[in-house]
Amino acid sequence: MTSLINKDDTLFLYYTTLLKGGQIDESVLQLRDEFKFEWLLRNLDLPSQLKVRNIKNELDRYVKLINMLILSYVVSTVENKMSKLEMTRNKYGKPKMLNRKYQFNISDENGLVSLAIGFNENMEAEDIGMDLANPKDIERFELSDLAHFYRKDFRGIFGDKEVEWLDQEFERLDYDKRLQLLSQCWALKESYCKYLGVGITAGMENFPFTDFTVLKNSHGDCFELSPIVSYKPLNLCLKIPESEIILSVFSHYSKVKLEKIDVKTIIDYFLNKG
């Protein structure tokens, strides 16, 4: 999976989607089989199993299950053995591996699950923050003017300089680009809070972003992270291929390798592991 890539300076972004043509993928629907669903659940600790069981929406339930399995799948595949991961969480809930020095962060959005992971053990002290943002979430507010998003409805999380900069950008952008820009702003703020390990409790208004690099073209699978003025970690923003979902990641790695995993591969791995 990663054997030909230099792991010292490369962050790996894995993603999988549970939707196909807007519907739950057929390979995921096999989890309606109670035995198969329970077999996958056995790979989680009891609190995590309960969390998955308590989700009423079918898609959300399967997304949470894959969210909780993707890290184990990737680590096991990279190490070429079934890997038992021991986890802990900080006081804000951010997870960390106790028996590995890898750095990681997981996010999901609208049937898509993504894992950012670094395998350079010398970077254990450095962190990763990733977020997925869906432009449709902003459209659901049915705003008469998209500028109301940062000027009124969510004014509290945007600084004065951000509002001024967004006003300037809006003058030259069409509707779709404006929507994309707002989603990127949101993803930047959330992913940076996750990088710090504090979530949105730190207050997204404390982390302004202006003049940032526009979305990378997601054709291809290798990217360079870029600096953002006043922020220590490097950043990459891109659109997930064949999707409108925007991914933002902060890390101290200089390169990114993007790789899609078929959700069937993950499910089959755990169904057949013995």
mmCIF file of N, CA and C in Angstrom, residues 5 10-11 14 19 21 31 34 40 51 60 67 72 77 93 102 130 141 154 175 189 203 205 214 222 231 254:
data_model
loop_
_atom_site.group_PDB
_atom_site.id
_atom_site.type_symbol
_atom_site.label_atom_id
_atom_site.label_comp_id
_atom_site.label_asym_id
_atom_site.label_seq_id
_atom_site.Cartn_x
_atom_site.Cartn_y
_atom_site.Cartn_z
ATOM 1 N N ILE A 5 6.683 4.578 -1.417
ATOM 2 C CA ILE A 5 6.642 5.990 -1.057
ATOM 3 C C ILE A 5 7.539 6.242 0.148
ATOM 4 N N THR A 10 6.076 12.029 3.896
ATOM 5 C CA THR A 10 4.790 11.899 3.210
ATOM 6 C C THR A 10 3.664 11.559 4.179
ATOM 7 N N LEU A 11 2.618 12.343 4.100
ATOM 8 C CA LEU A 11 1.380 12.072 4.830
ATOM 9 C C LEU A 11 0.455 11.312 3.887
ATOM 10 N N TYR A 14 -6.131 8.438 3.052
ATOM 11 C CA TYR A 14 -6.961 7.357 2.531
ATOM 12 C C TYR A 14 -8.426 7.773 2.644
ATOM 13 N N LEU A 19 -21.288 5.326 -0.602
ATOM 14 C CA LEU A 19 -22.374 5.634 -1.523
ATOM 15 C C LEU A 19 -21.962 5.375 -2.967
ATOM 16 N N GLY A 21 -23.800 6.302 -6.704
ATOM 17 C CA GLY A 21 -24.972 6.869 -7.361
ATOM 18 C C GLY A 21 -25.985 7.428 -6.392
ATOM 19 N N LEU A 31 -24.113 -5.735 5.158
ATOM 20 C CA LEU A 31 -24.076 -5.622 6.614
ATOM 21 C C LEU A 31 -25.472 -5.652 7.228
ATOM 22 N N GLU A 34 -27.274 -9.811 9.896
ATOM 23 C CA GLU A 34 -26.945 -9.613 11.311
ATOM 24 C C GLU A 34 -25.620 -10.262 11.694
ATOM 25 N N LEU A 40 -18.188 -7.746 12.296
ATOM 26 C CA LEU A 40 -17.371 -6.537 12.202
ATOM 27 C C LEU A 40 -17.358 -5.777 13.521
ATOM 28 N N LYS A 51 -21.964 2.623 20.712
ATOM 29 C CA LYS A 51 -22.128 3.876 19.977
ATOM 30 C C LYS A 51 -22.657 3.600 18.572
ATOM 31 N N ASP A 60 -25.667 6.353 8.396
ATOM 32 C CA ASP A 60 -24.814 6.902 9.453
ATOM 33 C C ASP A 60 -24.223 5.794 10.327
ATOM 34 N N ASN A 67 -15.704 4.179 9.944
ATOM 35 C CA ASN A 67 -14.858 5.188 10.591
ATOM 36 C C ASN A 67 -14.001 4.548 11.681
ATOM 37 N N SER A 72 -7.488 0.602 11.792
ATOM 38 C CA SER A 72 -6.985 -0.752 12.004
ATOM 39 C C SER A 72 -6.688 -1.434 10.677
ATOM 40 N N THR A 77 -2.649 -3.471 7.127
ATOM 41 C CA THR A 77 -2.209 -3.685 5.750
ATOM 42 C C THR A 77 -0.775 -3.210 5.550
ATOM 43 N N GLY A 93 -11.210 14.657 23.592
ATOM 44 C CA GLY A 93 -11.708 13.522 22.824
ATOM 45 C C GLY A 93 -10.877 13.119 21.629
ATOM 46 N N TYR A 102 2.641 6.426 15.273
ATOM 47 C CA TYR A 102 2.049 7.050 14.095
ATOM 48 C C TYR A 102 1.139 8.208 14.520
ATOM 49 N N MET A 130 -7.514 17.092 10.419
ATOM 50 C CA MET A 130 -8.193 16.979 9.125
ATOM 51 C C MET A 130 -9.685 17.186 9.305
ATOM 52 N N PHE A 141 -29.065 25.940 4.531
ATOM 53 C CA PHE A 141 -29.557 27.103 5.271
ATOM 54 C C PHE A 141 -30.473 27.961 4.404
ATOM 55 N N PHE A 154 -23.185 33.210 10.864
ATOM 56 C CA PHE A 154 -22.014 32.687 11.576
ATOM 57 C C PHE A 154 -20.955 33.774 11.761
ATOM 58 N N TYR A 175 -21.566 31.983 -7.966
ATOM 59 C CA TYR A 175 -22.216 31.330 -6.824
ATOM 60 C C TYR A 175 -21.476 30.076 -6.390
ATOM 61 N N LYS A 189 -10.772 26.046 9.391
ATOM 62 C CA LYS A 189 -10.914 26.338 10.813
ATOM 63 C C LYS A 189 -11.059 25.053 11.638
ATOM 64 N N GLY A 203 -12.712 27.771 19.930
ATOM 65 C CA GLY A 203 -13.310 28.941 19.311
ATOM 66 C C GLY A 203 -12.732 29.193 17.933
ATOM 67 N N GLU A 205 -13.288 31.377 15.891
ATOM 68 C CA GLU A 205 -13.021 32.789 15.614
ATOM 69 C C GLU A 205 -11.587 33.182 15.950
ATOM 70 N N VAL A 214 -5.929 28.460 -2.964
ATOM 71 C CA VAL A 214 -7.199 27.910 -3.425
ATOM 72 C C VAL A 214 -7.096 26.396 -3.522
ATOM 73 N N CYS A 222 -0.585 12.743 -5.866
ATOM 74 C CA CYS A 222 0.536 13.259 -5.069
ATOM 75 C C CYS A 222 0.475 14.780 -5.026
ATOM 76 N N TYR A 231 0.742 30.554 10.634
ATOM 77 C CA TYR A 231 0.470 29.220 11.152
ATOM 78 C C TYR A 231 1.685 28.325 10.961
ATOM 79 N N SER A 254 5.654 17.271 4.367
ATOM 80 C CA SER A 254 5.722 18.186 3.227
ATOM 81 C C SER A 254 4.943 17.693 2.014
#
